[in-house]
Structures are given as C-alpha cells and as structure tokens.
Coordinates of C-alpha atoms in Angstrom, one line a residue:
X1 CA 49.4 -140.5 105.0
X2 CA 52.1 -137.8 105.5
X3 CA 54.5 -139.1 108.1
X4 CA 56.2 -135.8 109.1
X5 CA 55.2 -134.4 112.4
X6 CA 55.7 -130.6 112.7
X7 CA 55.6 -128.9 116.1
X8 CA 55.2 -125.2 116.4
X9 CA 56.0 -122.2 118.6
X10 CA 53.9 -119.0 119.0
X11 CA 55.4 -115.6 118.6
X12 CA 54.2 -112.1 119.5
X13 CA 52.5 -111.4 116.1
X14 CA 50.3 -114.5 116.0
X15 CA 52.8 -116.3 113.8
X16 CA 53.6 -120.0 114.1
X17 CA 56.9 -121.4 112.9
X18 CA 57.9 -125.0 112.4
X19 CA 60.5 -126.4 114.8
X20 CA 60.7 -129.9 113.3
X21 CA 60.2 -130.6 109.7
X22 CA 60.1 -133.8 107.6
X23 CA 62.2 -136.7 108.8
X24 CA 65.7 -136.4 107.6
X25 CA 66.8 -139.0 105.1
X26 CA 70.3 -137.6 104.8
X27 CA 71.8 -140.5 106.8
X28 CA 70.4 -142.9 104.2
X29 CA 72.0 -140.9 101.3
X30 CA 68.6 -139.8 100.0
X31 CA 68.4 -136.3 98.5
X32 CA 65.3 -134.4 99.5
X33 CA 63.7 -132.3 96.8
X34 CA 61.4 -129.5 97.9
X35 CA 59.1 -127.0 96.3
X36 CA 58.7 -124.0 98.6
X37 CA 55.4 -122.1 98.7
X38 CA 54.8 -118.7 100.2
X39 CA 51.1 -117.8 100.5
X40 CA 50.1 -114.1 100.8
X41 CA 46.5 -113.2 101.7
X42 CA 45.2 -110.2 99.7
X43 CA 45.1 -106.8 101.2
X44 CA 42.2 -105.4 103.1
X45 CA 38.8 -104.8 101.5
X46 CA 35.8 -102.8 102.8
X47 CA 33.9 -106.0 103.1
X48 CA 36.6 -107.5 105.4
X49 CA 35.9 -104.5 107.7
X50 CA 32.1 -105.0 107.5
X51 CA 32.3 -108.7 108.0
X52 CA 30.6 -109.5 104.7
X53 CA 31.2 -112.9 103.1
X54 CA 32.9 -112.1 99.8
X55 CA 33.2 -115.6 98.2
X56 CA 33.4 -115.2 94.5
X57 CA 32.2 -111.6 94.4
X58 CA 34.8 -109.2 93.1
X59 CA 35.5 -106.6 95.8
X60 CA 38.5 -104.3 95.4
X61 CA 41.1 -103.2 97.9
X62 CA 40.8 -100.3 100.3
X63 CA 43.5 -97.7 100.4
X64 CA 45.0 -99.5 103.4
X65 CA 44.7 -102.7 101.5
X66 CA 46.9 -101.3 98.8
X67 CA 49.4 -100.1 101.4
X68 CA 49.4 -103.6 102.9
X69 CA 50.2 -105.1 99.5
X70 CA 53.1 -102.7 99.1
X71 CA 54.3 -103.6 102.6
X72 CA 54.1 -107.2 101.7
X73 CA 56.1 -106.5 98.5
X74 CA 58.7 -104.6 100.5
X75 CA 59.0 -107.4 103.0
X76 CA 59.6 -109.9 100.3
X77 CA 62.1 -107.6 98.7
X78 CA 64.0 -107.2 101.9
X79 CA 64.2 -110.9 102.5
X80 CA 65.4 -111.6 98.9
X81 CA 68.2 -109.1 99.4
X82 CA 69.6 -110.8 102.5
X83 CA 72.5 -113.2 101.9
X84 CA 71.8 -116.9 102.7
X85 CA 72.8 -118.0 106.2
X86 CA 76.3 -119.6 106.3
X87 CA 76.5 -123.4 106.5
X88 CA 72.7 -123.7 106.5
X89 CA 70.7 -126.1 104.2
X90 CA 68.8 -123.8 101.8
X91 CA 65.9 -126.3 102.0
X92 CA 65.4 -125.1 105.6
X93 CA 65.9 -121.4 104.9
X94 CA 64.7 -120.6 101.4
X95 CA 63.7 -117.0 102.0
X96 CA 66.6 -115.5 100.2
X97 CA 65.8 -117.5 97.0
X98 CA 63.9 -115.7 94.2
X99 CA 60.5 -116.8 93.2
X100 CA 60.3 -118.8 90.0
X101 CA 56.6 -118.4 89.6
X102 CA 53.9 -116.1 91.0
X103 CA 50.3 -117.4 90.8
X104 CA 47.2 -115.6 92.0
X105 CA 43.5 -116.0 92.3
X106 CA 41.8 -114.2 89.5
X107 CA 39.5 -112.3 91.8
X108 CA 40.3 -108.5 91.9
X109 CA 41.4 -108.2 95.5
X110 CA 44.0 -111.0 95.1
X111 CA 45.0 -110.0 91.6
X112 CA 45.6 -106.4 92.6
X113 CA 47.7 -107.5 95.5
X114 CA 49.8 -109.8 93.3
X115 CA 50.3 -107.0 90.7
X116 CA 51.6 -104.7 93.4
X117 CA 54.0 -107.3 94.6
X118 CA 55.2 -108.2 91.1
X119 CA 55.8 -104.5 90.3
X120 CA 58.1 -104.1 93.3
X121 CA 59.9 -107.4 92.7
X122 CA 60.1 -107.1 88.9
X123 CA 58.2 -110.3 88.5
X124 CA 55.5 -109.1 86.1
X125 CA 56.5 -111.8 83.6
X126 CA 56.1 -114.5 86.2
X127 CA 52.5 -113.7 87.2
X128 CA 49.7 -116.1 86.3
X129 CA 46.1 -116.3 87.3
X130 CA 44.2 -119.5 88.4
X131 CA 40.5 -119.5 89.3
X132 CA 41.1 -122.6 91.4
X133 CA 42.7 -120.3 94.0
X134 CA 39.5 -118.3 94.4
X135 CA 37.8 -118.0 97.8
X136 CA 35.2 -120.6 98.7
X137 CA 31.9 -119.9 96.9
X138 CA 29.4 -119.0 99.7
X139 CA 26.3 -119.3 97.6
X140 CA 23.3 -117.6 99.1
X141 CA 25.4 -116.2 101.9
X142 CA 27.7 -114.1 99.7
X143 CA 27.5 -110.4 100.4
X144 CA 25.8 -110.9 103.8
X145 CA 27.0 -109.9 107.3
X146 CA 26.8 -112.3 110.2
X147 CA 23.6 -110.8 111.5
X148 CA 22.1 -111.0 108.0
X149 CA 23.3 -114.6 107.5
X150 CA 21.9 -115.8 110.8
X151 CA 18.7 -113.8 110.4
X152 CA 18.0 -115.1 106.9
X153 CA 19.8 -118.4 106.6
X154 CA 20.5 -119.7 110.1
X155 CA 20.4 -123.4 109.2
X156 CA 22.7 -122.9 106.2
X157 CA 25.1 -120.8 108.3
X158 CA 25.4 -123.4 111.0
X159 CA 25.9 -126.3 108.6
X160 CA 28.5 -124.4 106.7
X161 CA 30.5 -123.9 109.9
X162 CA 30.1 -127.4 111.2
X163 CA 30.0 -129.8 108.3
X164 CA 33.0 -129.7 105.8
X165 CA 30.9 -131.7 103.3
X166 CA 28.0 -129.3 103.3
X167 CA 27.5 -127.7 99.9
X168 CA 26.2 -124.1 100.4
X169 CA 23.0 -123.7 98.3
X170 CA 22.8 -121.1 95.6
X171 CA 25.8 -122.3 93.6
X172 CA 28.1 -122.5 96.6
X173 CA 30.8 -125.1 97.6
X174 CA 31.6 -127.4 100.5
X175 CA 34.9 -127.0 102.3
X176 CA 35.9 -130.4 100.9
X177 CA 35.3 -129.1 97.4
X178 CA 37.4 -126.0 98.2
X179 CA 40.3 -128.1 99.4
X180 CA 40.2 -130.4 96.4
X181 CA 40.4 -127.7 93.8
X182 CA 43.1 -125.7 95.7
X183 CA 45.3 -128.7 96.4
X184 CA 44.9 -129.9 92.8
X185 CA 46.5 -126.5 91.8
X186 CA 49.3 -126.8 94.3
X187 CA 50.2 -130.3 93.3
X188 CA 50.5 -129.2 89.7
X189 CA 52.7 -126.3 90.8
X190 CA 54.9 -128.6 92.9
X191 CA 55.3 -131.0 89.9
X192 CA 56.3 -128.3 87.5
X193 CA 58.6 -126.4 89.9
X194 CA 60.7 -128.9 91.7
X195 CA 63.5 -127.4 93.9
X196 CA 62.0 -123.9 93.1
X197 CA 60.0 -121.3 95.0
X198 CA 56.4 -120.3 94.2
X199 CA 54.5 -117.3 95.5
X200 CA 50.8 -117.8 95.8
X201 CA 48.4 -114.8 96.4
X202 CA 45.0 -116.0 97.6
X203 CA 42.3 -115.6 100.2
X204 CA 42.0 -116.1 104.0
X205 CA 39.6 -119.0 103.6
X206 CA 41.9 -120.6 101.0
X207 CA 45.1 -120.3 103.0
X208 CA 43.4 -121.4 106.2
X209 CA 42.0 -124.5 104.4
X210 CA 45.5 -125.3 103.1
X211 CA 47.0 -125.0 106.5
X212 CA 44.4 -127.2 108.3
X213 CA 44.5 -129.8 105.5
X214 CA 48.3 -130.2 105.7
X215 CA 48.2 -130.2 109.5
X216 CA 45.6 -133.0 109.3
X217 CA 47.8 -135.0 106.9
X218 CA 50.5 -134.7 109.5
X219 CA 48.2 -135.9 112.3
X220 CA 48.2 -132.4 113.8
X221 CA 45.1 -130.6 115.1
X222 CA 43.9 -127.5 113.2
X223 CA 45.3 -124.2 114.3
X224 CA 43.1 -121.3 115.5
X225 CA 45.4 -118.7 114.0
X226 CA 43.6 -116.1 111.9
X227 CA 45.0 -115.5 108.5
X228 CA 45.5 -111.7 108.4
X229 CA 45.3 -109.5 105.4
X230 CA 48.7 -109.4 103.5
X231 CA 50.3 -111.9 105.9
X232 CA 52.8 -114.6 104.9
X233 CA 52.3 -118.3 105.3
X234 CA 54.9 -120.9 104.2
X235 CA 54.6 -124.5 103.2
X236 CA 56.7 -127.0 101.3
X237 CA 56.2 -130.1 99.3
X238 CA 58.8 -132.9 99.2
X239 CA 58.9 -134.7 95.9
X240 CA 61.0 -137.4 97.4
X241 CA 58.4 -138.5 100.0
X242 CA 55.3 -136.9 98.5
X243 CA 54.6 -135.1 101.8
X244 CA 53.7 -131.6 102.8
X245 CA 54.8 -129.5 105.7
X246 CA 53.7 -126.2 107.1
X247 CA 56.7 -123.9 107.9
X248 CA 55.3 -120.6 109.0
X249 CA 51.7 -119.4 109.6
X250 CA 50.5 -115.8 109.5
X251 CA 53.8 -113.8 109.6
X252 CA 52.9 -110.1 109.9
X253 CA 56.2 -108.5 110.9
X254 CA 56.3 -106.6 107.5
X255 CA 53.0 -104.9 108.4
X256 CA 54.3 -103.1 111.5
X257 CA 54.4 -99.7 109.7
X258 CA 51.0 -99.9 107.9
X259 CA 49.2 -101.9 110.6
X260 CA 46.9 -104.8 110.0
X261 CA 43.2 -104.6 109.5
X262 CA 41.1 -104.5 112.5
X263 CA 39.7 -107.9 111.7
X264 CA 35.9 -107.8 112.0
X265 CA 34.8 -110.5 114.4
X266 CA 32.6 -111.9 111.6
X267 CA 35.2 -111.9 108.9
X268 CA 35.2 -115.6 107.8
X269 CA 39.0 -115.7 107.9
X270 CA 38.7 -115.2 111.6
X271 CA 36.6 -118.3 112.1
X272 CA 38.2 -121.7 111.3
X273 CA 35.9 -124.5 110.2
X274 CA 36.5 -128.3 110.7
X275 CA 39.4 -129.4 108.4
X276 CA 38.5 -131.2 105.2
X277 CA 41.2 -133.8 104.8

C-alpha cells in the first residue's frame, strides 16, 4: 500500500493542489527518484455538450475544442519558459522542465488535442499513441444520452455507476478493467522515464479513474472534482518507494480566455463512480 498521505486545498477554478507529498527520506540520505506526469483531457466535442457517452466511438473536436487545445498548448509553453524557482527542489516544482515523452489515446479527440499541443511545443517527434489510454468502453450505452440510457438500459446504467466490477454488456468494460489497463501503461512509462516528465493526453473518465485510484492507494477518499475539457492534472511516481502521488487536479487557469465547456450535467466526466483500487 502507498504510504504517502496527500492533503489538498481548493481554489477558485475547481483545482486541487497537493500540500503534503511523499514522506521525505532526505534525512536518511535516500535520493528520491520521480517520474512526473501531466494529464490533459481532450478538448470539447459535440457529444460532451449533448451528454452522450462517447466511450470508444471516434468523435472529433468542436471549434471551441480546438481553441481549448491551443490554450492548453500555450499554457504549457508559458510554464516551460519560466525559470525554475530559486532554492527549490525541482522534484516539487517540475513545471519548468521539458517533456521527454508525449503519449496520447489513439481516439481522434485526444489525438487531435495532442497534435495541437505538440505543434506549439515542437514535440512532434515525441508523440506516441497507446490504445490503453482510451476512454472506458461503454458497450450498449455508447452514443446514448442520459435519458436514452435510463429509458433503454436502466439496470445497466445503474450497475455501471454503482459497481466498479460490472462489465457493461455489448463489448464494454468494468471500471476495474479500465484502471488495470491504464495503470499498466503508466507503470511502463514510469519505468522507461525515471527522473523525466511525461505528458499524457487522454479522457475525462480515464483521468478521473487515475486520480481516484491513486487517492485510494493513499487512503484518501475519492474527489468529486470534475475533469474539465483541456484541464491539467498532475501526478508523480516515486521509483524509490514505488508510490504514486496526486499533485494537482483539474487546473483550468490557462482556459480563462477561451472558456471551458458548459459541462452537460450528464457528461460522464461530471459523475464520479466508486474507485476501483
């Protein structure tokens, strides 16, 4: 079990930031080795606005979704241009450090977002795709609005929300299966990029599942924070201890000029399910 216990503060833009990270082993002369992850949710799609479950269906970005991706890229570029804070451990403030790898879900909405970001940052040669970062497969519920889901598949809809082990019929997945494939990908990235920074472009359900999984490992309750389109969420893996920490959740400061999506109340990213540890 992860023995770090993060505590958080809320800010005006629905962001949570870590106040206490992994226990310090500095007094013991142990060097802590971290891989830093920044997760970016894809830009807005028309189905986000309609509250339709996208799952593995390939839906493109809206015009505002592209603008959000550009705003995310500009926000990253601005952070990278800042000098590191003086006399501060870079493991605690890695935002000025370049990304050594960019990895994205292969679904169009995430891939397009990643391409926009890489074009601005000049990271095109660092971009890779991994289907393990796809949104949860929603089976028979894909493409349906909330009213349609609860009208046609009420029992399935309820079980999907309440039971993390429930496999959605029609080729779908359970939340446990989602977490397993996503964390497998992240562990591989952590092993191949020690002391480096990795940018991951994925989906609201994926990032929310990562956050709740890591919080559960740290004996923390799941957060109710919605993962907004094009928002930033940060985590880190410590190779020294084998532990994970959440650093920032749903940072949207960079979206002030383009605005965030008016999250449809039935957008699945706005509803957090029980964590699957």
